[in-house]
Tab-separated table of N, CA, C and O in Angstrom:
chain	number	residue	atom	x	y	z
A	1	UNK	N	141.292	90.346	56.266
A	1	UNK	CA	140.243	90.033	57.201
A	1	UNK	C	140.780	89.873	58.613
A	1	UNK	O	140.406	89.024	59.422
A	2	UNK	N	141.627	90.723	58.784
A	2	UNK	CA	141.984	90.760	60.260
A	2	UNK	C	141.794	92.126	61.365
A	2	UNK	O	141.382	93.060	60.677
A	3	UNK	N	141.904	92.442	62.405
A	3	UNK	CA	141.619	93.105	62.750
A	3	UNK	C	142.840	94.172	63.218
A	3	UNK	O	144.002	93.831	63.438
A	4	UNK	N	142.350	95.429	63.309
A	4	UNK	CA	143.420	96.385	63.272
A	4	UNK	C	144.901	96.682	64.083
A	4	UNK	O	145.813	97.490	63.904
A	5	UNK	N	144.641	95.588	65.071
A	5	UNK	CA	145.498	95.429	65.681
A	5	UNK	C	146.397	94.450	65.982
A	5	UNK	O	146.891	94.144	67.067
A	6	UNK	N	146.626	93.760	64.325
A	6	UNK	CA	147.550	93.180	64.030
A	6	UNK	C	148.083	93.500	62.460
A	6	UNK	O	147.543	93.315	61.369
A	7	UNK	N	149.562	94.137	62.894
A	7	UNK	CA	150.332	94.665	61.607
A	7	UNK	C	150.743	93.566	60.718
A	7	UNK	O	150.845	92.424	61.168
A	8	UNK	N	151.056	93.915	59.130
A	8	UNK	CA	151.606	92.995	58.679
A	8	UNK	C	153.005	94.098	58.190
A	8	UNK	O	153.074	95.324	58.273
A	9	UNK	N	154.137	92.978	57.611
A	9	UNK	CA	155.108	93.873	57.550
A	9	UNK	C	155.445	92.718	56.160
A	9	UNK	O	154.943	91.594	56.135
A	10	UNK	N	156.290	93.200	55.162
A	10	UNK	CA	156.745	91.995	53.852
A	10	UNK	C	158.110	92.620	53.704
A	10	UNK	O	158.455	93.799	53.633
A	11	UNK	N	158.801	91.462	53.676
A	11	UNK	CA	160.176	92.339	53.232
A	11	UNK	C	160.797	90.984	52.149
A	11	UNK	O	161.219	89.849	52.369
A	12	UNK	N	160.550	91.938	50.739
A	12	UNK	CA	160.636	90.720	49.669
A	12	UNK	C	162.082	91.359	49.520
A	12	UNK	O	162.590	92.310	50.114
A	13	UNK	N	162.724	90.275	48.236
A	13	UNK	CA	163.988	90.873	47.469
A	13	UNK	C	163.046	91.851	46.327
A	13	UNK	O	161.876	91.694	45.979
A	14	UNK	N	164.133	92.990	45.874
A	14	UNK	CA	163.807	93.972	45.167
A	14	UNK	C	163.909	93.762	43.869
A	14	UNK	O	164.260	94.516	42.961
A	15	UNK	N	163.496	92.433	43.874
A	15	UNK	CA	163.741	91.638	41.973
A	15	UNK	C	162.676	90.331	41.848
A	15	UNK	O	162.139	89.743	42.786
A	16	UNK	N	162.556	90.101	40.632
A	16	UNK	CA	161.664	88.677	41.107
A	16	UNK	C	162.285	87.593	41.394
A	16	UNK	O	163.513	87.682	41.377
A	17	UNK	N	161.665	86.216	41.753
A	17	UNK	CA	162.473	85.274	42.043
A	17	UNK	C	161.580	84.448	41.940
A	17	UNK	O	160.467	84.703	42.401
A	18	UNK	N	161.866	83.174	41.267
A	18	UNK	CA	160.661	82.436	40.622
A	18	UNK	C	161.014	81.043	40.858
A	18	UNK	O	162.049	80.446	40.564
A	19	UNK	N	159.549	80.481	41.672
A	19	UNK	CA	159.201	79.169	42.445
A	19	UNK	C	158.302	78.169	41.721
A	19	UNK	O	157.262	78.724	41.368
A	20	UNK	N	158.333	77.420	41.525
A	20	UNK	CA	157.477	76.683	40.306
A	20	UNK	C	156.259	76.009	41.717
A	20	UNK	O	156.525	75.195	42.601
A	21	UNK	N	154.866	76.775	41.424
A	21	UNK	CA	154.343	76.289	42.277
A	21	UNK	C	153.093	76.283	41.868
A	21	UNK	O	152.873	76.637	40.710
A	22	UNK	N	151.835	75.823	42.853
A	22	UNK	CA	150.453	76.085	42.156
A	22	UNK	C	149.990	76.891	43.343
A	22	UNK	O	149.615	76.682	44.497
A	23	UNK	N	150.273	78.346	42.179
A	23	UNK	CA	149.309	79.434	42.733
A	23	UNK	C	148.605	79.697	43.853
A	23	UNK	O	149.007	80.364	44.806
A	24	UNK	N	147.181	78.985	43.699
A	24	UNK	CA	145.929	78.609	44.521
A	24	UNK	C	146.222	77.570	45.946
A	24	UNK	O	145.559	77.581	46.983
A	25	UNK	N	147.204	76.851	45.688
A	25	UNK	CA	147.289	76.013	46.669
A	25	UNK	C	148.182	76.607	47.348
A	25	UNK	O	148.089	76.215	48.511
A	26	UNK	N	149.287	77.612	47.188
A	26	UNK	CA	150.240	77.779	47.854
A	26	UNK	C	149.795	79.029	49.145
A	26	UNK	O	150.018	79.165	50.348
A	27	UNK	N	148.978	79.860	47.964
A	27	UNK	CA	148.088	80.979	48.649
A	27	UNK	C	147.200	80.219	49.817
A	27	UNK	O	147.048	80.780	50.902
A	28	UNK	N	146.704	79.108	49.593
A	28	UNK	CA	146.301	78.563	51.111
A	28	UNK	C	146.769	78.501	51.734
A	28	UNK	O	146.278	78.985	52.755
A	29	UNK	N	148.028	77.947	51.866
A	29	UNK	CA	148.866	77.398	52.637
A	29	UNK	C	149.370	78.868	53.634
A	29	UNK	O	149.369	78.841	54.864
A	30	UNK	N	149.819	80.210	52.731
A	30	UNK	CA	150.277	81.351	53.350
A	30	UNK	C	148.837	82.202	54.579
A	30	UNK	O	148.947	82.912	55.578
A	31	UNK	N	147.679	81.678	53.863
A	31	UNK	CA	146.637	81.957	54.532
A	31	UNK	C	146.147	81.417	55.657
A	31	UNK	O	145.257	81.792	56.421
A	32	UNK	N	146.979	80.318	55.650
A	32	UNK	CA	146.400	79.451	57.030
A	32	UNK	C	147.546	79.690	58.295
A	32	UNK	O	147.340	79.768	59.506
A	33	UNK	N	149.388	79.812	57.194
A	33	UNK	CA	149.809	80.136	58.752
A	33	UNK	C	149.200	81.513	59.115
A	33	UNK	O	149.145	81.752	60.321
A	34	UNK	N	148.726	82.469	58.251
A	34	UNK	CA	148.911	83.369	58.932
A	34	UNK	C	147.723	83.543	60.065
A	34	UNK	O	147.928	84.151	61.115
A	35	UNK	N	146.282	82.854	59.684
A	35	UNK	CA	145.114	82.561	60.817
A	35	UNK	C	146.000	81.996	62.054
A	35	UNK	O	145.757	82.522	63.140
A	36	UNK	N	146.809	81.181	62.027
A	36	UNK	CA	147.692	80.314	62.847
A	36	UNK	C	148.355	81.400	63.689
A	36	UNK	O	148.453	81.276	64.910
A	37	UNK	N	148.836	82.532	62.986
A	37	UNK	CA	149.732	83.367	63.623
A	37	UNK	C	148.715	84.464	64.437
A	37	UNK	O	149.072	85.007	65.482
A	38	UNK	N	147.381	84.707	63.793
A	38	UNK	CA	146.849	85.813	64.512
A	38	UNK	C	145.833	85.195	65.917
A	38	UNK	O	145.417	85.773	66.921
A	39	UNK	N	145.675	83.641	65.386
A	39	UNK	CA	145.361	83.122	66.663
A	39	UNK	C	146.300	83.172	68.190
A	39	UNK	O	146.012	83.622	69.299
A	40	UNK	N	147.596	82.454	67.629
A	40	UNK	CA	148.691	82.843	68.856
A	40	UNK	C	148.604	83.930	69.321
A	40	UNK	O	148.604	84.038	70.547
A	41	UNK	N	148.518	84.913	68.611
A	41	UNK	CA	148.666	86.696	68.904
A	41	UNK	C	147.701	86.646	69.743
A	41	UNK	O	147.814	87.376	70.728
A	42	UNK	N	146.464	85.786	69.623
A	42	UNK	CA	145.050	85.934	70.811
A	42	UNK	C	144.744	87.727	71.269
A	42	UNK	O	144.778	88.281	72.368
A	43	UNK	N	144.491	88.178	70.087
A	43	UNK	CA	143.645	89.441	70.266
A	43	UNK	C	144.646	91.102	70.926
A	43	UNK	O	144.297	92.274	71.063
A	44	UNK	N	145.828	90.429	71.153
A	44	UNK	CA	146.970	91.777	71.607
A	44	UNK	C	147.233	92.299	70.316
A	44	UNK	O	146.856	91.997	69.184
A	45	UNK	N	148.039	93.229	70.827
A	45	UNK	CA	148.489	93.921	69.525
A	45	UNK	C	149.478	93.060	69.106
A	45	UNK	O	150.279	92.558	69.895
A	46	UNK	N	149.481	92.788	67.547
A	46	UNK	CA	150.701	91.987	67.175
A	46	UNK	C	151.165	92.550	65.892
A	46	UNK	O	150.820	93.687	65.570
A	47	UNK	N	151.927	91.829	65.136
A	47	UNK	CA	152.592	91.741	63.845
A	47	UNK	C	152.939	90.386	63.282
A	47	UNK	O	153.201	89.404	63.976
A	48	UNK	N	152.923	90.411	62.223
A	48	UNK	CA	153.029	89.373	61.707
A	48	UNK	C	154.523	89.722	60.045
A	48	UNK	O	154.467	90.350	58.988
A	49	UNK	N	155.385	89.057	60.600
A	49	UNK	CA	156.395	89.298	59.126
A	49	UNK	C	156.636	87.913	58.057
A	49	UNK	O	157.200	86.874	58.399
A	50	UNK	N	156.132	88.159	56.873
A	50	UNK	CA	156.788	87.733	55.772
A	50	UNK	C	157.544	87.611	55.168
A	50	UNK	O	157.528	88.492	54.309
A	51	UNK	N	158.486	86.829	55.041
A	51	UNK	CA	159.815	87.302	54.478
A	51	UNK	C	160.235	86.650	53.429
A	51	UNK	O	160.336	85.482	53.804
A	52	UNK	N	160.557	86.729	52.266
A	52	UNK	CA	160.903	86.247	51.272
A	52	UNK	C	162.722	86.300	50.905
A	52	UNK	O	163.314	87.253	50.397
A	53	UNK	N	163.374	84.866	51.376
A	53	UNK	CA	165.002	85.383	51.554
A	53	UNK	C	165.507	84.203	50.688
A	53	UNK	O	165.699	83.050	51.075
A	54	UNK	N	165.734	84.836	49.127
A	54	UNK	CA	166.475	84.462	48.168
A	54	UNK	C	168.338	83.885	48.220
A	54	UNK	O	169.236	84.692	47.982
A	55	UNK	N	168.571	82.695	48.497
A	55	UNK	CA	169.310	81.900	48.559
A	55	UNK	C	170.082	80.974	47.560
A	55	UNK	O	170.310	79.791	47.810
A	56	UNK	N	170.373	81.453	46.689
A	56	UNK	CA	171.098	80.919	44.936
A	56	UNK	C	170.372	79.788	44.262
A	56	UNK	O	170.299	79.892	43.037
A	57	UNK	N	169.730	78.553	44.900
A	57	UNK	CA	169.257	77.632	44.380
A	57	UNK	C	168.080	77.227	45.452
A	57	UNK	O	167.455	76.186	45.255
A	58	UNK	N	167.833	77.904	46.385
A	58	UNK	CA	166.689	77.435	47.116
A	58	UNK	C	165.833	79.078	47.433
A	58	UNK	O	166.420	80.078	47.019
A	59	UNK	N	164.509	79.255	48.142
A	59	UNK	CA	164.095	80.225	48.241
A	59	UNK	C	164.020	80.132	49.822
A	59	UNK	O	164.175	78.946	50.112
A	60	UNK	N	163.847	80.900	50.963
A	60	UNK	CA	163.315	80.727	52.546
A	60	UNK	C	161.881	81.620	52.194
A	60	UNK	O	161.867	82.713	51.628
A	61	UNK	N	160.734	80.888	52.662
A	61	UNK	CA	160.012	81.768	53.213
A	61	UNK	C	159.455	81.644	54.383
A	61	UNK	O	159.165	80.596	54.961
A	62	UNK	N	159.259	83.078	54.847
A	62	UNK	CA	159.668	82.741	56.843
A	62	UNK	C	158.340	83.499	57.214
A	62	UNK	O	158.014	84.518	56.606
A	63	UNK	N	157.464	82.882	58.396
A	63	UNK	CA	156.658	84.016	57.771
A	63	UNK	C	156.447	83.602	59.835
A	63	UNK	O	156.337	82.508	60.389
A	64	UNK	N	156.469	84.970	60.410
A	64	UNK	CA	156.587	85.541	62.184
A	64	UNK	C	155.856	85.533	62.703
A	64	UNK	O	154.867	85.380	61.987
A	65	UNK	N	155.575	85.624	63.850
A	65	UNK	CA	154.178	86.498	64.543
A	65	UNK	C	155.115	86.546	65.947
A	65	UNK	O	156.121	85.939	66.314
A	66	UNK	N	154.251	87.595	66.544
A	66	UNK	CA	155.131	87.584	68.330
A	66	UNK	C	153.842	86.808	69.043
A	66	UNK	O	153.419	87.294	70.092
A	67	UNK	N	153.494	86.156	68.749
A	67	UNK	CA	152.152	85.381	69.296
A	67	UNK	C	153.059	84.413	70.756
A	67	UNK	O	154.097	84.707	71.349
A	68	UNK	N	152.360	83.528	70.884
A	68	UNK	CA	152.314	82.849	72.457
A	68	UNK	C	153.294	81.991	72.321
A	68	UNK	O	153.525	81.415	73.384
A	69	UNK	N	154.040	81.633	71.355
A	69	UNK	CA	154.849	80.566	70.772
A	69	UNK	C	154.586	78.979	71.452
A	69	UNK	O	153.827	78.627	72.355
A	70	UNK	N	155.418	78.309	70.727
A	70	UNK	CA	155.487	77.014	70.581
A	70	UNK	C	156.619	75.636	71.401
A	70	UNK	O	157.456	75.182	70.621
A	71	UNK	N	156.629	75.100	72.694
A	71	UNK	CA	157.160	74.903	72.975
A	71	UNK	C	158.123	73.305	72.215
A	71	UNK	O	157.544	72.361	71.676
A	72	UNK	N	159.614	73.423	72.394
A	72	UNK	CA	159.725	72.867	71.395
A	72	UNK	C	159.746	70.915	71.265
A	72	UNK	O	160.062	70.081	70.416
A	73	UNK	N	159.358	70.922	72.266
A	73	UNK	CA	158.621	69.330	72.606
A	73	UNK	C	157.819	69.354	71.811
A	73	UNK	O	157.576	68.192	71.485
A	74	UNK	N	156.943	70.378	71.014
A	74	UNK	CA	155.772	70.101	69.986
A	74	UNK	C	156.027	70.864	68.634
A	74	UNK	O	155.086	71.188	67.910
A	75	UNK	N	156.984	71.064	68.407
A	75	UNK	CA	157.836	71.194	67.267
A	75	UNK	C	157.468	70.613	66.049
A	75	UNK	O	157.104	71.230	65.048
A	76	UNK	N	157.602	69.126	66.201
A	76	UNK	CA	157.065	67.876	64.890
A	76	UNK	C	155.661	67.867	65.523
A	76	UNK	O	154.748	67.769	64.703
A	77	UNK	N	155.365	67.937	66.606
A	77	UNK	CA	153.672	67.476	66.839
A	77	UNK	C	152.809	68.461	66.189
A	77	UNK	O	151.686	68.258	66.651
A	78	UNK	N	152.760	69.481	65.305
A	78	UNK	CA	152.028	70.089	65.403
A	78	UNK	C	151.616	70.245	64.090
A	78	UNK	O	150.697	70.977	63.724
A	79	UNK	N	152.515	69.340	63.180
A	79	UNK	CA	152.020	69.319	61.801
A	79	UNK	C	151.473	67.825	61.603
A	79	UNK	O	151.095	67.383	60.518
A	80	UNK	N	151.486	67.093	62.841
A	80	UNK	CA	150.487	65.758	62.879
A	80	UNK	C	148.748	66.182	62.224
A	80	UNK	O	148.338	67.330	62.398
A	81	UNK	N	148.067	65.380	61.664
A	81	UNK	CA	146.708	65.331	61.418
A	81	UNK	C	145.889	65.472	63.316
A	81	UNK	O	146.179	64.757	64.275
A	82	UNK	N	145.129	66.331	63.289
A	82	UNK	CA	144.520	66.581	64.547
A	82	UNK	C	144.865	67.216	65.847
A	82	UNK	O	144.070	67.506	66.742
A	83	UNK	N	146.032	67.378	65.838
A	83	UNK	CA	146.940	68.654	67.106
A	83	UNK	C	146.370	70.106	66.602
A	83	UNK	O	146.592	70.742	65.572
A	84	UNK	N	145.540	70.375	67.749
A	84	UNK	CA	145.301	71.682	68.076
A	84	UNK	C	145.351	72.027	69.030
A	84	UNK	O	145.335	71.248	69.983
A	85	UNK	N	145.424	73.235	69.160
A	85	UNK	CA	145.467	73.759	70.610
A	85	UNK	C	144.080	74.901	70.960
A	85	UNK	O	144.018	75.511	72.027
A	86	UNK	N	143.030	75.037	69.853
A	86	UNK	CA	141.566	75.786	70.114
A	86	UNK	C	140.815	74.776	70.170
A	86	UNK	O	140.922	73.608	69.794
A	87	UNK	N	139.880	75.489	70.793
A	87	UNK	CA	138.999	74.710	71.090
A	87	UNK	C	137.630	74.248	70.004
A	87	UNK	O	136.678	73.503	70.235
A	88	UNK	N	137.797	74.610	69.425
A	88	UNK	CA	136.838	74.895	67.730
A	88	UNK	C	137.712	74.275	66.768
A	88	UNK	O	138.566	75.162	66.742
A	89	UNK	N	138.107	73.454	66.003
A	89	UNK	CA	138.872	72.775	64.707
A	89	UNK	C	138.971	71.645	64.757
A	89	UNK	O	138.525	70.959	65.678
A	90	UNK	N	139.631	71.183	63.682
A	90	UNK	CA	140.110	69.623	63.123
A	90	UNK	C	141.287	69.333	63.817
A	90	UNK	O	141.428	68.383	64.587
A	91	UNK	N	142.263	70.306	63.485
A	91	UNK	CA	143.885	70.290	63.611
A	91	UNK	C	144.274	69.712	62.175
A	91	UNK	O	144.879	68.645	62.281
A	92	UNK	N	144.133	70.031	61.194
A	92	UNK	CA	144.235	69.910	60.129
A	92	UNK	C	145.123	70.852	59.373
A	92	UNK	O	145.702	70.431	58.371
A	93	UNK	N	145.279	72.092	59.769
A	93	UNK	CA	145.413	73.285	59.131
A	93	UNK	C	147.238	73.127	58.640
A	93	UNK	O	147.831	73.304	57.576
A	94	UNK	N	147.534	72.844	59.583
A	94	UNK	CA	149.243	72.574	59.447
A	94	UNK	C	149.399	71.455	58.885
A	94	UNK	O	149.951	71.427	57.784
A	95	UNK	N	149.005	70.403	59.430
A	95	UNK	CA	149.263	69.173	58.455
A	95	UNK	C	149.050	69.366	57.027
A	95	UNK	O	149.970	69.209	56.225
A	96	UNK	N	147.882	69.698	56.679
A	96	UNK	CA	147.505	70.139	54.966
A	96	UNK	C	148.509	70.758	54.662
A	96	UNK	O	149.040	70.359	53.625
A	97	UNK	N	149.113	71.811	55.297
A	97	UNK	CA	149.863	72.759	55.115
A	97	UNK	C	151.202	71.502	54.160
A	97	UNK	O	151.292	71.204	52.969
A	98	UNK	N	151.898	71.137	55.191
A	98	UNK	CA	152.849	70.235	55.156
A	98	UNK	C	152.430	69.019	53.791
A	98	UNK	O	153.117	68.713	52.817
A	99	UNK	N	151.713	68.763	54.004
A	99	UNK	CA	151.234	67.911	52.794
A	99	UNK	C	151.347	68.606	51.113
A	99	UNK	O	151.470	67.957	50.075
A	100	UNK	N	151.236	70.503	51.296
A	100	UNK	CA	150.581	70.804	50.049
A	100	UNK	C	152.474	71.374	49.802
A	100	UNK	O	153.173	71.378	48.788
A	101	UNK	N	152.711	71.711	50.959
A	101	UNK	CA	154.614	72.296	50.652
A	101	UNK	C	155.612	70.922	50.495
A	101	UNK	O	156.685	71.090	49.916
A	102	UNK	N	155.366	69.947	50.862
A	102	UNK	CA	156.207	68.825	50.831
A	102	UNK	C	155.998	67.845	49.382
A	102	UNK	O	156.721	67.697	48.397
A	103	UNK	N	154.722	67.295	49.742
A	103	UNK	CA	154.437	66.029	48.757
A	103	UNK	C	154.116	66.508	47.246
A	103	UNK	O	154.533	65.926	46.245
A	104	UNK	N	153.030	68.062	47.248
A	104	UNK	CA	153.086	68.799	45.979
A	104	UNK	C	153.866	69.319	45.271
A	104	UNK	O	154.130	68.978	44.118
A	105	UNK	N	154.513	70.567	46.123
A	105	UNK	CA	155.730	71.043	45.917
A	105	UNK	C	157.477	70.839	45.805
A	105	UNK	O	158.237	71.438	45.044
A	106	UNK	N	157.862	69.647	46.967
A	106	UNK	CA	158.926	69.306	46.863
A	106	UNK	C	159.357	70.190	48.022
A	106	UNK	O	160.586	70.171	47.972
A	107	UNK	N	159.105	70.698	48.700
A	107	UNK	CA	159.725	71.491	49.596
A	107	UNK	C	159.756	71.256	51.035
A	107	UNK	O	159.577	70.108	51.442
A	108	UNK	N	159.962	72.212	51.851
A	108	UNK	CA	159.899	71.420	53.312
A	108	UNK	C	159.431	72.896	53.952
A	108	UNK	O	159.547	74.071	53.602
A	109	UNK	N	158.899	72.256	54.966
A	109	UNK	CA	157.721	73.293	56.314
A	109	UNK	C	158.309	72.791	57.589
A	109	UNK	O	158.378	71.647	58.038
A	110	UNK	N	158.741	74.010	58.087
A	110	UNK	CA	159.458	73.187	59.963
A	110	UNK	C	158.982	74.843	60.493
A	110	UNK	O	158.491	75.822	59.931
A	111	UNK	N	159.316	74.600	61.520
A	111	UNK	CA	159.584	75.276	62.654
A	111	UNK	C	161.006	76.172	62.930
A	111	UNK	O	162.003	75.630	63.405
A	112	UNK	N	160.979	77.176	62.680
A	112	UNK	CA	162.395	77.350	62.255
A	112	UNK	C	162.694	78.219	64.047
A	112	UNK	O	163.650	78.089	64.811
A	113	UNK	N	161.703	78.879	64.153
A	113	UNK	CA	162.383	79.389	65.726
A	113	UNK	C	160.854	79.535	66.512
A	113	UNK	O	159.754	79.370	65.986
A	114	UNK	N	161.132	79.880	67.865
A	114	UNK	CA	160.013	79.934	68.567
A	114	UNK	C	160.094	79.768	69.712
A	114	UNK	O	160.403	78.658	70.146
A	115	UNK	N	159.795	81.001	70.678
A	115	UNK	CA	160.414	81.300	71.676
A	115	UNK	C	158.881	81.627	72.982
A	115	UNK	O	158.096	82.574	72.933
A	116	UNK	N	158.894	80.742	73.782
A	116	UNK	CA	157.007	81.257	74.485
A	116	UNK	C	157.156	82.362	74.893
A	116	UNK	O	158.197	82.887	75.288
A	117	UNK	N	155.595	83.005	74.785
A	117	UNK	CA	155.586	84.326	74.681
A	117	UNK	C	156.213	85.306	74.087
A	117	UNK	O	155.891	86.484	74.240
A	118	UNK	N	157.467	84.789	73.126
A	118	UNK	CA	157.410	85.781	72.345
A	118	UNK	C	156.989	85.741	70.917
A	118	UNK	O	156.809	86.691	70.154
A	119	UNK	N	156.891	84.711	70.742
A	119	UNK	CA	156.680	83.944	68.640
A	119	UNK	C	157.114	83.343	68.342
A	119	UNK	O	158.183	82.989	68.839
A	120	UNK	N	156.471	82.701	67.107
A	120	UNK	CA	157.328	81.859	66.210
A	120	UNK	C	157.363	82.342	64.880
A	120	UNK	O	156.499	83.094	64.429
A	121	UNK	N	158.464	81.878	64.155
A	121	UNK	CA	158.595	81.514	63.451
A	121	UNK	C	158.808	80.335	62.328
A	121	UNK	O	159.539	79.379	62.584
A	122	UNK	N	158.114	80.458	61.042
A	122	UNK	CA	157.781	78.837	60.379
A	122	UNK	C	158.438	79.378	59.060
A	122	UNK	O	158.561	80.494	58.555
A	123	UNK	N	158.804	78.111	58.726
A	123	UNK	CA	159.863	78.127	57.387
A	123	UNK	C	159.674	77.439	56.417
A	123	UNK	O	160.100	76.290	56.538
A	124	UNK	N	159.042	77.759	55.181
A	124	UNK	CA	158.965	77.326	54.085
A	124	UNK	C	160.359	77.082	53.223
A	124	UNK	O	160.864	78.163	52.921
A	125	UNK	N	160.982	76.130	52.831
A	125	UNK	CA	161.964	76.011	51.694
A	125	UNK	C	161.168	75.704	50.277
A	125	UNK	O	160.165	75.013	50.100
A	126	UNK	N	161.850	76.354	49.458
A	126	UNK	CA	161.406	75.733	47.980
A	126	UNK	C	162.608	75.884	47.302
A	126	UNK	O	163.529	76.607	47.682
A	127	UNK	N	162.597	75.000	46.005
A	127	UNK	CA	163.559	75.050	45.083
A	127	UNK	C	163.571	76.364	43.912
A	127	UNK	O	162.415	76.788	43.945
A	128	UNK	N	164.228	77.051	43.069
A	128	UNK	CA	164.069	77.818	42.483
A	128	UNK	C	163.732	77.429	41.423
A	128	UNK	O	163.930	76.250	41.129
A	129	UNK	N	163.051	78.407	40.433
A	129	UNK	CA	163.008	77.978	39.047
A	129	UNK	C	163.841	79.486	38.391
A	129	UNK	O	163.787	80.711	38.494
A	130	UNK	N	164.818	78.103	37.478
A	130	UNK	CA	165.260	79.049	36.696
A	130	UNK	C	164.924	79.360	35.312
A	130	UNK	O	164.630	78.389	34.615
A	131	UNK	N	164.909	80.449	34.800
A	131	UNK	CA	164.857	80.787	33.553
A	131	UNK	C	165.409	80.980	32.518
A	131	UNK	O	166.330	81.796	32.487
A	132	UNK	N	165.017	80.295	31.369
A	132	UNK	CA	166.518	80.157	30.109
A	132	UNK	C	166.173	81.112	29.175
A	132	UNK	O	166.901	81.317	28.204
């Protein structure tokens, strides 16, 4: 549901790699940065990358945009309950976010890079699940 002039790009590992998670909730969570990311983009042409980067006992998932980025004085502020920067929302979207990757999952949500005007990038960690 986005519009044509924002690419997506995925660059998984070429094997599976397995996260003990809930499904439905996690798929929100990937759905909201990415509204997050096509908002920054504010209607230019953009891209948006996913990245899935398999790490022996932890997973990264990194997920881009070249949107308006994030200056880094608001780094931690922005997964507070109510920080937005549109003019239409809660500011909810990240915090939930953080709530459903941290306190559900066990994992952690930061800010991993983010540069104004050119993008950010946000970083999901999770633990792996292994299989016996």
């Amino acid at each position: 549901r986005t519009s044509n002039s924002i690419d997506f790009e995925f660059k998984f590992p070429k094997y599976d790699v397995y996260v003990p998670l809930n499904a439905e909730l996690f798929e929100w969570v990937v759905e909201n940065l990415c509204k997050n990311s096509i908002d920054a983009i504010n209607g230019k042409n953009g891209k948006i990358v996913i990245e899935i980067i398999d790490n022996i006992q932890i997973v990264y998932i990194d997920i881009t945009d070249n949107g308006r980025g994030i200056p880094k004085s608001k780094y931690n502020e922005v997964f507070k309950p109510g920080y937005t920067t549109k003019e239409r929302g809660w500011g909810l979207g990240l915090s939930l976010s953080k709530r459903i990757v941290e306190d559900y999952h066990g994992g952690k949500i930061f800010i991993h890079n983010s540069e104004i005007g050119k993008g950010t990038t946000i970083r999901i960690v999770l633990k792996k699940f292994f299989r016996k």
